[in-house]
Coordinates of C-alpha atoms and ligand atoms in Angstrom, one line a residue:
M286 CA 76.9 -42.6 161.0
K287 CA 75.7 -45.7 163.1
T288 CA 78.7 -47.4 164.9
S289 CA 78.5 -50.6 162.9
I290 CA 78.3 -49.0 159.5
R291 CA 81.6 -46.8 160.6
L292 CA 83.0 -50.1 161.6
W293 CA 82.3 -51.8 158.5
L294 CA 83.5 -49.2 156.7
G295 CA 86.8 -49.2 158.6
I296 CA 87.3 -53.0 158.1
L297 CA 86.5 -52.6 154.4
L298 CA 89.0 -49.6 154.1
S299 CA 91.6 -51.3 155.6
V300 CA 91.4 -54.8 153.7
L301 CA 91.2 -52.5 150.5
L302 CA 94.3 -50.5 151.7
L303 CA 96.3 -53.8 152.4
P304 CA 98.5 -54.8 149.5
A305 CA 97.2 -57.6 147.3
L306 CA 99.0 -60.6 146.3
P307 CA 101.4 -59.6 143.2
A308 CA 101.0 -61.6 140.2
A309 CA 104.2 -63.5 139.5
T310 CA 106.5 -62.5 136.8
L311 CA 107.3 -66.2 135.7
D312 CA 107.5 -67.0 132.1
D313 CA 105.6 -69.8 130.6
A314 CA 108.0 -72.5 130.5
T315 CA 109.0 -71.9 134.2
R316 CA 105.4 -71.7 135.1
Q317 CA 104.5 -75.0 133.4
L318 CA 107.8 -76.7 135.0
A319 CA 106.6 -75.5 138.5
R320 CA 102.7 -76.7 138.1
D321 CA 104.0 -80.0 136.6
I322 CA 106.4 -80.7 139.6
F323 CA 103.6 -79.6 142.0
K324 CA 101.1 -81.9 140.2
Q325 CA 103.5 -84.7 140.1
L326 CA 104.3 -84.7 144.1
I327 CA 100.5 -84.3 144.9
E328 CA 99.7 -87.4 143.1
I329 CA 102.4 -89.7 144.9
N330 CA 100.8 -90.8 148.1
T331 CA 103.4 -90.2 150.9
T332 CA 101.2 -91.1 153.6
D333 CA 102.7 -93.2 156.5
S334 CA 99.9 -95.9 156.3
V335 CA 100.4 -97.0 152.7
G336 CA 102.6 -94.1 151.0
S337 CA 106.2 -94.1 150.0
T338 CA 108.4 -91.1 150.1
T339 CA 111.0 -93.1 148.1
V340 CA 108.9 -93.0 145.3
A341 CA 108.5 -89.1 145.6
A342 CA 112.1 -88.7 146.2
Q343 CA 113.3 -90.6 143.2
A344 CA 110.7 -88.9 141.1
M345 CA 112.5 -85.4 142.0
A346 CA 115.8 -87.2 141.5
K347 CA 114.9 -88.1 138.1
R348 CA 113.7 -84.4 137.3
L349 CA 117.2 -83.0 138.9
L350 CA 119.1 -85.7 136.7
D351 CA 117.2 -85.1 133.4
A352 CA 117.9 -81.4 133.9
G353 CA 121.8 -82.3 134.2
F354 CA 122.8 -82.5 137.7
A355 CA 125.6 -85.0 138.2
P356 CA 124.7 -88.2 139.5
E357 CA 127.2 -87.5 142.6
D358 CA 125.0 -84.5 143.6
V359 CA 121.6 -86.5 143.7
K360 CA 121.0 -89.2 146.1
V361 CA 118.1 -91.1 147.5
L362 CA 118.6 -92.8 150.6
G363 CA 116.7 -94.0 153.8
P364 CA 116.3 -96.6 156.5
N365 CA 114.1 -98.9 154.3
E366 CA 112.5 -99.1 151.0
R367 CA 109.4 -96.8 151.7
K368 CA 111.2 -94.3 153.7
G369 CA 113.6 -92.6 151.2
N370 CA 115.0 -89.0 151.5
L371 CA 116.2 -87.1 148.6
V372 CA 119.6 -85.1 149.2
A373 CA 120.8 -82.8 146.3
R374 CA 123.6 -80.2 146.1
I375 CA 124.6 -77.0 144.0
H376 CA 128.2 -76.4 144.0
G377 CA 129.1 -73.0 145.2
G378 CA 132.3 -70.8 144.3
G379 CA 134.5 -72.8 146.4
G380 CA 134.9 -70.1 149.1
A381 CA 135.2 -70.7 152.7
L382 CA 131.5 -70.3 153.5
K383 CA 130.1 -73.5 154.7
P384 CA 126.6 -74.6 152.7
I385 CA 123.2 -73.8 153.4
L386 CA 120.9 -76.7 154.0
I387 CA 117.4 -76.4 153.1
I388 CA 114.8 -79.0 154.6
G389 CA 111.3 -80.0 153.5
H390 CA 109.4 -83.2 154.3
L391 CA 107.5 -85.3 151.5
D392 CA 105.2 -87.0 153.7
V393 CA 102.0 -86.0 154.2
V394 CA 99.2 -86.5 156.9
E395 CA 96.7 -89.1 156.2
A396 CA 93.9 -88.0 154.1
L397 CA 90.2 -90.0 153.7
R398 CA 88.6 -89.7 150.6
A399 CA 85.2 -89.8 152.1
D400 CA 86.0 -86.8 154.0
W401 CA 87.1 -84.7 150.8
T402 CA 85.1 -83.1 148.3
S403 CA 87.9 -84.1 145.6
D404 CA 90.5 -86.9 145.8
P405 CA 93.0 -85.9 148.0
F406 CA 95.7 -87.5 145.8
Q407 CA 94.4 -85.9 142.7
F408 CA 95.8 -82.4 141.8
L409 CA 93.1 -80.3 141.2
E410 CA 92.8 -76.4 140.0
K411 CA 89.4 -75.0 140.7
D412 CA 88.3 -71.4 141.5
G413 CA 91.5 -69.9 141.6
F414 CA 92.9 -72.7 144.0
F415 CA 95.1 -75.9 143.7
Y416 CA 93.5 -78.5 145.8
G417 CA 95.2 -81.8 147.0
R418 CA 96.9 -83.1 150.2
G419 CA 100.2 -81.3 150.7
T420 CA 99.1 -78.0 148.9
Q421 CA 99.7 -76.2 152.2
D422 CA 101.6 -78.7 154.2
M423 CA 104.2 -79.1 152.3
K424 CA 104.5 -80.5 149.0
V425 CA 103.7 -76.9 147.6
N426 CA 107.3 -75.9 148.8
D427 CA 108.9 -79.0 147.8
A428 CA 108.0 -78.7 144.4
I429 CA 109.1 -74.8 144.6
L430 CA 112.7 -76.0 145.9
I431 CA 113.0 -78.5 143.0
A432 CA 111.8 -76.0 140.4
S433 CA 114.3 -73.3 141.9
F434 CA 117.4 -76.2 141.6
I435 CA 116.6 -76.7 138.1
R436 CA 116.4 -73.2 137.2
F437 CA 119.6 -72.6 138.8
H438 CA 121.2 -75.5 136.9
Q439 CA 119.7 -74.5 133.6
E440 CA 121.2 -70.7 133.9
R441 CA 124.5 -72.3 135.3
Y442 CA 123.9 -70.2 138.6
R443 CA 127.0 -70.3 140.7
P444 CA 126.1 -69.3 144.3
D445 CA 128.9 -68.4 146.8
R446 CA 128.6 -71.3 148.8
D447 CA 127.0 -74.7 148.6
I448 CA 123.5 -75.1 148.6
I449 CA 121.9 -78.7 149.8
L450 CA 118.4 -79.4 149.5
A451 CA 117.1 -82.6 151.8
L452 CA 113.5 -83.5 151.0
T453 CA 112.8 -86.1 154.0
A454 CA 110.6 -88.9 155.3
D455 CA 108.4 -89.0 158.5
E456 CA 107.8 -85.4 159.6
E457 CA 104.3 -86.0 160.1
G458 CA 104.7 -89.4 161.8
G459 CA 105.9 -92.9 161.4
N460 CA 109.3 -94.0 162.9
F461 CA 111.7 -93.2 160.5
N462 CA 112.3 -89.2 160.6
G463 CA 114.5 -88.5 157.7
V464 CA 116.0 -85.4 159.1
N465 CA 117.0 -87.2 162.1
W466 CA 118.2 -90.2 160.0
L467 CA 120.2 -88.2 157.8
L468 CA 121.8 -86.4 160.8
Q469 CA 122.4 -89.9 162.7
N470 CA 124.2 -91.5 159.3
H471 CA 125.3 -89.0 156.8
R472 CA 125.9 -85.7 158.8
D473 CA 128.6 -85.1 155.9
L474 CA 126.1 -84.9 153.3
I475 CA 123.9 -82.3 154.9
D476 CA 126.3 -80.3 157.3
A477 CA 125.9 -76.7 157.0
A478 CA 126.3 -73.2 158.5
F479 CA 122.5 -72.7 158.6
V480 CA 119.4 -74.3 157.8
L481 CA 116.4 -72.9 156.1
N482 CA 113.2 -74.9 156.9
A483 CA 110.6 -74.2 154.3
D484 CA 108.0 -76.1 156.6
A485 CA 107.9 -73.1 158.6
G486 CA 107.1 -69.3 158.5
G487 CA 105.3 -68.2 155.3
V488 CA 103.2 -64.9 154.4
T489 CA 100.3 -64.1 156.4
T490 CA 97.4 -62.9 154.3
V491 CA 93.7 -62.0 155.2
K492 CA 91.1 -62.2 152.4
G493 CA 93.9 -62.2 150.1
K494 CA 95.4 -59.3 151.2
L495 CA 99.2 -59.2 152.4
V496 CA 99.7 -58.5 156.0
N497 CA 103.3 -59.6 156.9
V498 CA 105.9 -62.3 156.4
D499 CA 106.3 -64.9 159.2
V500 CA 110.0 -66.1 160.1
E501 CA 109.9 -68.8 162.6
A502 CA 112.1 -67.9 165.7
A503 CA 110.6 -70.3 168.1
E504 CA 108.3 -73.6 168.1
K505 CA 106.0 -75.3 170.3
L506 CA 106.6 -78.3 171.8
Y507 CA 104.6 -81.4 170.5
A508 CA 103.2 -84.0 173.0
D509 CA 100.7 -86.7 172.8
F510 CA 99.0 -88.4 175.6
Q511 CA 97.3 -91.6 175.9
V512 CA 94.2 -91.0 178.4
S513 CA 92.5 -94.4 179.4
A514 CA 90.1 -96.0 181.9
T515 CA 89.5 -99.5 182.3
N516 CA 86.7 -101.4 184.1
P517 CA 86.1 -105.5 184.6
G518 CA 83.3 -104.8 182.2
G519 CA 80.4 -107.2 181.9
H520 CA 77.0 -108.0 180.3
S521 CA 75.4 -104.8 178.8
S522 CA 72.2 -105.6 180.5
L523 CA 73.3 -105.1 183.8
P524 CA 75.0 -101.5 183.7
V525 CA 76.7 -100.5 186.7
P526 CA 78.2 -97.0 187.8
N527 CA 81.9 -96.7 186.9
N528 CA 81.6 -97.2 183.2
A529 CA 85.0 -96.7 181.2
I530 CA 83.6 -94.6 178.6
Y531 CA 81.9 -92.1 180.9
H532 CA 85.2 -91.6 183.1
I533 CA 86.8 -90.7 179.6
A534 CA 83.9 -88.8 178.3
D535 CA 83.8 -86.7 181.7
A536 CA 87.5 -86.0 181.6
L537 CA 87.5 -84.6 178.0
G538 CA 84.5 -82.7 179.0
R539 CA 86.4 -80.7 181.7
L540 CA 89.6 -80.5 179.5
E541 CA 87.5 -78.3 176.8
H542 CA 86.7 -76.0 179.3
S543 CA 89.9 -75.9 181.1
P544 CA 92.1 -73.7 178.8
F545 CA 95.7 -73.5 180.0
P546 CA 96.8 -70.3 181.3
F547 CA 97.3 -67.1 179.2
E548 CA 101.1 -66.6 178.9
L549 CA 103.2 -64.3 176.3
T550 CA 106.7 -65.2 175.6
P551 CA 109.3 -62.6 174.4
I552 CA 109.1 -63.9 170.9
T553 CA 104.9 -64.0 170.9
R554 CA 105.1 -60.4 172.8
A555 CA 107.1 -59.0 170.0
Y556 CA 105.1 -60.6 167.5
F557 CA 101.7 -58.7 168.7
E558 CA 103.5 -55.7 169.1
K559 CA 104.2 -55.9 165.6
R560 CA 101.3 -57.2 164.2
A561 CA 98.9 -54.7 166.3
P562 CA 99.5 -51.7 164.0
L563 CA 98.7 -54.0 160.7
E564 CA 95.2 -54.7 162.6
S565 CA 92.4 -52.6 163.0
G566 CA 89.1 -52.3 164.8
Q567 CA 88.6 -54.6 167.6
T568 CA 91.5 -56.9 166.7
A569 CA 94.0 -53.9 167.0
A570 CA 92.3 -52.9 170.1
D571 CA 92.6 -56.7 171.8
M572 CA 96.2 -57.0 170.5
K573 CA 97.2 -53.7 172.6
G574 CA 95.0 -55.0 175.3
I575 CA 96.9 -58.2 176.0
L576 CA 100.3 -56.7 176.0
Q577 CA 99.2 -54.6 178.9
T578 CA 100.4 -55.3 182.5
P579 CA 98.3 -56.8 183.7
P580 CA 96.8 -57.8 180.4
D581 CA 93.5 -57.1 179.5
A582 CA 91.0 -60.1 180.5
A583 CA 88.1 -59.3 177.9
A584 CA 90.7 -59.0 175.3
I585 CA 92.4 -62.1 176.1
A586 CA 89.1 -63.8 176.0
R587 CA 88.1 -62.3 172.7
M588 CA 91.5 -63.1 171.0
S589 CA 91.3 -66.7 172.4
A590 CA 88.0 -67.2 170.1
D591 CA 90.3 -67.2 167.2
A592 CA 92.2 -70.5 166.9
R593 CA 95.4 -68.9 165.6
F594 CA 95.7 -66.0 168.0
N595 CA 94.5 -68.7 170.9
S596 CA 97.6 -71.0 170.1
L597 CA 99.9 -68.3 170.4
M598 CA 98.7 -67.3 173.9
R599 CA 99.0 -70.5 175.7
T600 CA 99.7 -74.3 175.6
T601 CA 96.8 -76.2 173.9
C602 CA 95.7 -79.7 174.4
V603 CA 92.9 -81.2 172.5
A604 CA 91.4 -84.7 172.0
T605 CA 92.1 -86.2 168.9
R606 CA 91.2 -89.8 168.7
L607 CA 89.0 -91.9 170.8
A608 CA 88.3 -95.6 171.0
A609 CA 86.3 -97.7 173.4
G610 CA 84.6 -100.9 173.9
H611 CA 84.7 -104.5 172.1
A612 CA 81.2 -105.2 171.6
N613 CA 77.9 -103.7 171.5
N614 CA 76.2 -105.8 174.1
A615 CA 79.2 -106.0 176.5
L616 CA 80.0 -103.0 179.2
P617 CA 83.2 -101.5 177.9
Q618 CA 86.7 -102.8 179.6
L619 CA 89.0 -99.9 178.2
A620 CA 88.2 -96.6 176.9
Q621 CA 91.1 -94.5 175.4
A622 CA 91.8 -91.3 173.8
N623 CA 94.8 -89.5 172.4
V624 CA 95.3 -86.0 173.7
N625 CA 97.5 -83.9 171.6
C626 CA 99.1 -80.9 173.2
R627 CA 101.5 -78.1 171.9
I628 CA 103.4 -76.5 174.4
L629 CA 104.8 -73.0 175.0
P630 CA 108.5 -72.8 175.4
G631 CA 109.8 -72.8 178.6
H632 CA 107.2 -75.7 179.8
S633 CA 107.9 -79.3 179.6
A634 CA 105.7 -82.4 178.6
E635 CA 105.9 -83.8 182.2
E636 CA 104.6 -80.6 183.6
V637 CA 101.6 -81.0 181.1
R638 CA 101.2 -84.5 181.7
Q639 CA 100.7 -83.5 185.4
E640 CA 98.3 -80.3 184.7
L641 CA 96.2 -82.9 182.8
V642 CA 95.8 -85.2 185.8
R643 CA 94.9 -82.4 187.8
I644 CA 92.2 -81.3 185.2
F645 CA 90.6 -84.5 184.8
A646 CA 90.8 -85.0 188.5
D647 CA 89.6 -88.7 188.5
P648 CA 91.9 -91.2 189.8
E649 CA 90.3 -93.9 187.3
V650 CA 91.8 -91.8 184.5
A651 CA 95.6 -92.7 183.4
V652 CA 97.3 -90.2 181.7
R653 CA 100.7 -91.6 180.0
Y654 CA 103.0 -90.3 177.6
A655 CA 103.0 -91.4 174.1
T656 CA 105.4 -91.2 171.2
G657 CA 106.8 -93.4 168.5
G658 CA 104.1 -96.0 169.1
T659 CA 105.2 -96.7 172.9
V660 CA 103.7 -95.2 176.1
S661 CA 105.1 -94.3 179.6
E662 CA 103.9 -93.3 182.8
G663 CA 106.1 -90.3 182.9
A664 CA 107.0 -87.7 180.2
P665 CA 110.4 -85.9 179.5
D666 CA 111.3 -82.8 181.4
A667 CA 112.8 -81.3 178.3
K668 CA 111.5 -77.9 177.1
S669 CA 111.1 -76.5 173.7
F670 CA 114.4 -75.1 172.2
P671 CA 115.2 -71.5 173.0
P672 CA 114.3 -68.8 170.6
I673 CA 116.5 -68.1 167.7
L674 CA 116.2 -65.0 166.4
P675 CA 117.5 -65.0 162.6
P676 CA 120.7 -63.0 162.1
D677 CA 121.1 -60.0 159.3
E678 CA 122.6 -62.4 157.2
V679 CA 119.1 -64.1 156.9
L680 CA 117.1 -61.2 157.6
K681 CA 118.4 -58.6 155.1
P682 CA 118.4 -60.5 152.0
L683 CA 114.6 -61.6 153.0
A684 CA 113.5 -58.0 153.3
R685 CA 115.0 -57.3 150.0
V686 CA 112.7 -60.0 148.3
A687 CA 109.6 -59.1 150.4
G688 CA 110.3 -55.6 149.2
E689 CA 110.3 -56.7 145.6
L690 CA 107.5 -59.3 145.8
F691 CA 105.3 -58.6 148.8
D692 CA 105.1 -54.8 148.7
G693 CA 107.6 -54.3 151.7
I694 CA 105.3 -55.7 154.3
P695 CA 107.0 -56.1 157.8
I696 CA 108.8 -59.3 158.4
I697 CA 107.8 -60.9 161.8
P698 CA 109.8 -63.4 164.1
E699 CA 107.1 -65.9 165.1
M700 CA 106.6 -68.7 167.0
E701 CA 105.3 -71.8 165.2
T702 CA 102.6 -73.5 166.7
G703 CA 102.9 -76.8 164.6
A704 CA 106.1 -78.7 165.5
S705 CA 108.6 -79.1 162.7
D706 CA 111.9 -80.9 161.8
S707 CA 113.9 -77.8 163.2
I708 CA 113.9 -79.9 166.7
Y709 CA 116.4 -82.1 164.9
T710 CA 118.5 -79.8 163.1
I711 CA 118.7 -77.3 166.0
A712 CA 119.5 -80.1 168.5
A713 CA 122.2 -81.1 166.3
G714 CA 123.5 -77.8 166.7
L715 CA 122.5 -76.1 163.2
P716 CA 120.9 -72.8 163.5
S717 CA 117.6 -73.2 161.7
Y718 CA 114.9 -70.5 160.4
G719 CA 111.7 -71.5 159.2
I720 CA 110.9 -69.5 155.9
N721 CA 109.1 -69.6 153.0
G722 CA 106.9 -67.3 150.4
I723 CA 103.6 -69.2 150.5
A724 CA 100.6 -67.1 151.3
I725 CA 97.8 -68.4 153.2
D726 CA 94.7 -66.6 154.6
Q727 CA 94.9 -66.6 158.1
D728 CA 91.2 -67.9 158.5
D729 CA 92.0 -70.6 155.6
V730 CA 94.8 -72.7 157.4
R731 CA 93.9 -76.4 156.0
M732 CA 96.9 -78.3 157.1
H733 CA 96.3 -81.7 158.1
G734 CA 92.5 -80.9 157.3
R735 CA 90.3 -81.7 154.7
D736 CA 90.0 -80.0 151.0
E737 CA 93.3 -78.7 151.7
R738 CA 94.3 -76.0 149.2
V739 CA 96.5 -73.0 148.3
R740 CA 95.6 -70.1 145.9
V741 CA 97.3 -70.2 142.2
S742 CA 98.5 -66.9 142.4
S743 CA 100.0 -67.7 146.1
Y744 CA 101.8 -71.0 144.5
F745 CA 103.4 -68.9 141.6
A746 CA 104.7 -65.8 144.0
G747 CA 106.2 -68.4 146.0
V748 CA 107.9 -70.2 143.1
E749 CA 109.6 -66.7 142.5
F750 CA 110.1 -66.0 146.3
Y751 CA 112.4 -68.7 146.9
Y752 CA 114.0 -68.5 143.5
R753 CA 115.1 -64.9 144.7
Y754 CA 115.8 -65.6 148.0
L755 CA 118.2 -68.2 147.8
K756 CA 120.1 -65.8 144.9
A757 CA 119.8 -62.9 147.4
L758 CA 121.5 -65.0 150.2
T759 CA 124.1 -66.7 147.9
S760 CA 125.2 -63.9 145.4
G761 CA 127.5 -62.4 147.7
Q762 CA 126.0 -59.1 147.3
Ligands
ZN1049 ZN1 104.6 -79.9 157.5

C-alpha cells in the first residue's frame, strides 16, 4: 500500500481511536441556566475602550442574590465606575482549611464588527458552535463559575472550606487590573490557600477528539516594545534616503526571519514527553526528535511550522501594531510599531529588548519597553515566575473528574504561552494553577481573534466539569 494512503489511514485511525467529547448529563433547567448566563455575559461589552466590567459584575451579582446568596457574600467593587470586580463567597464547613480562590476576568479584547462574520457582542449559536467575543477567552468560564455557584446554593452544598469567586477587570489591557487591585486593597476578601485560574489550562482536542487535559504549571512573560524611527521629514516630492518608514519596515522584515533560539524548559520537556505518545505519524516522530540530545534540527523546523508548538519551543516576538506619517504629501517624521513578545521562563524583558536591538541592527531604530501607557529606555530584569507543579490535593480530584468526563485522558502540566493574572496571585504568595474544562481544538484557537467560538458540546461539558471538580476538591473525600 502506497505510503501516503498508509499514512492517511494511520491518521484517520488515530483520530477515530481518540475519545470523543462526552455529551454532558445536564438536566434541562441547568442547561438553560448555563446558556442564559453565557449569553448575558457575551452581550455585555467589557472592552477597555468603551465597555464596563462593572455592568457585567453587577449582572452576575444580581443572579447570585436572586438565587438566594446573602448580600454580605456578594460584592461589586473597584477603583472606578467602569472597572468593577465581583467577589462572591460560599461558606464552608468552618474547619481549619483556608479558602480556595477562583479567578477569572470579565474584560475581553477589542473586537471590530467589520472584521467579524457576526456581531461580536451578539451571542450566536450556529453549526454546533456558540459565537461571540469571550466564547474562548474567557466569559465561557465566567458563566460556568456563576452557574456552579448557583447550583451549589440551590442544592445547599456545603464544602469543607470556603470557596471564593473573583471575576475581575483589566486582565487583557487597561490600567486597573482587578486581581492586583483586590490584592492591594481588599486582600482579606480573597485570601486563600491556593488559587484556581480558570483563564488557563483547559482540554486539548484535535478535530473534536479528546487528547489531554492541560494544567498550567508555568507561564511565558509578557512584554511590549515600542520600535520607532524618526526623521526631519520634508516635502514628499523630494524623497531622501533614510525614510523613517523604511527603517521600521526593514527592521520588522529582519524580525520576521529571526526566530529566537529553540529551548525546552523542564515543564515543556515533560509536556512533549507526555504528548508524544498521544500523537501519531510525523508529529509523534518530531516530538521525539526535539527531545533528543542534541535535538533533531529538521524536527524543530517542522514543529516550528505549527503556531502552538512553536510558541512552546522558544521566545516569540511579533509586530502587532504599526503607525507612521502625518500627511500623504509629507515625508514621514515618525514611524512606530508595537512588537509583542512572549518570553520563556528564565529570560527577562531587558534581555529580549537587547536581542531585538541586535536583530534590527539599525542605530536609527529605537527599542523601548512599553507598559501601562508609558515607555522606558530599559526593560525589567525580572523573569517569569518559576514553574509550579500542582500538588496531589489539586491533581487527584482533577484526575478523578477527567476520568468521569473525559475518558481518563492524561493530565499534562504545561507552560501557558499567553499571560494571565496568575502573575499577581503568585507574586502575592498564593500558589496558582490554571485549570478549566473547556475543550478547544488545537488548530481552532481564536482567542483575541475574529469569529471567536466554542463548541456547544464543549461548553456544556465545561459546565459539568467545574461543578464536579469544585465538589471533588471540597467534599473532603
Ligand atoms: Zn484571558
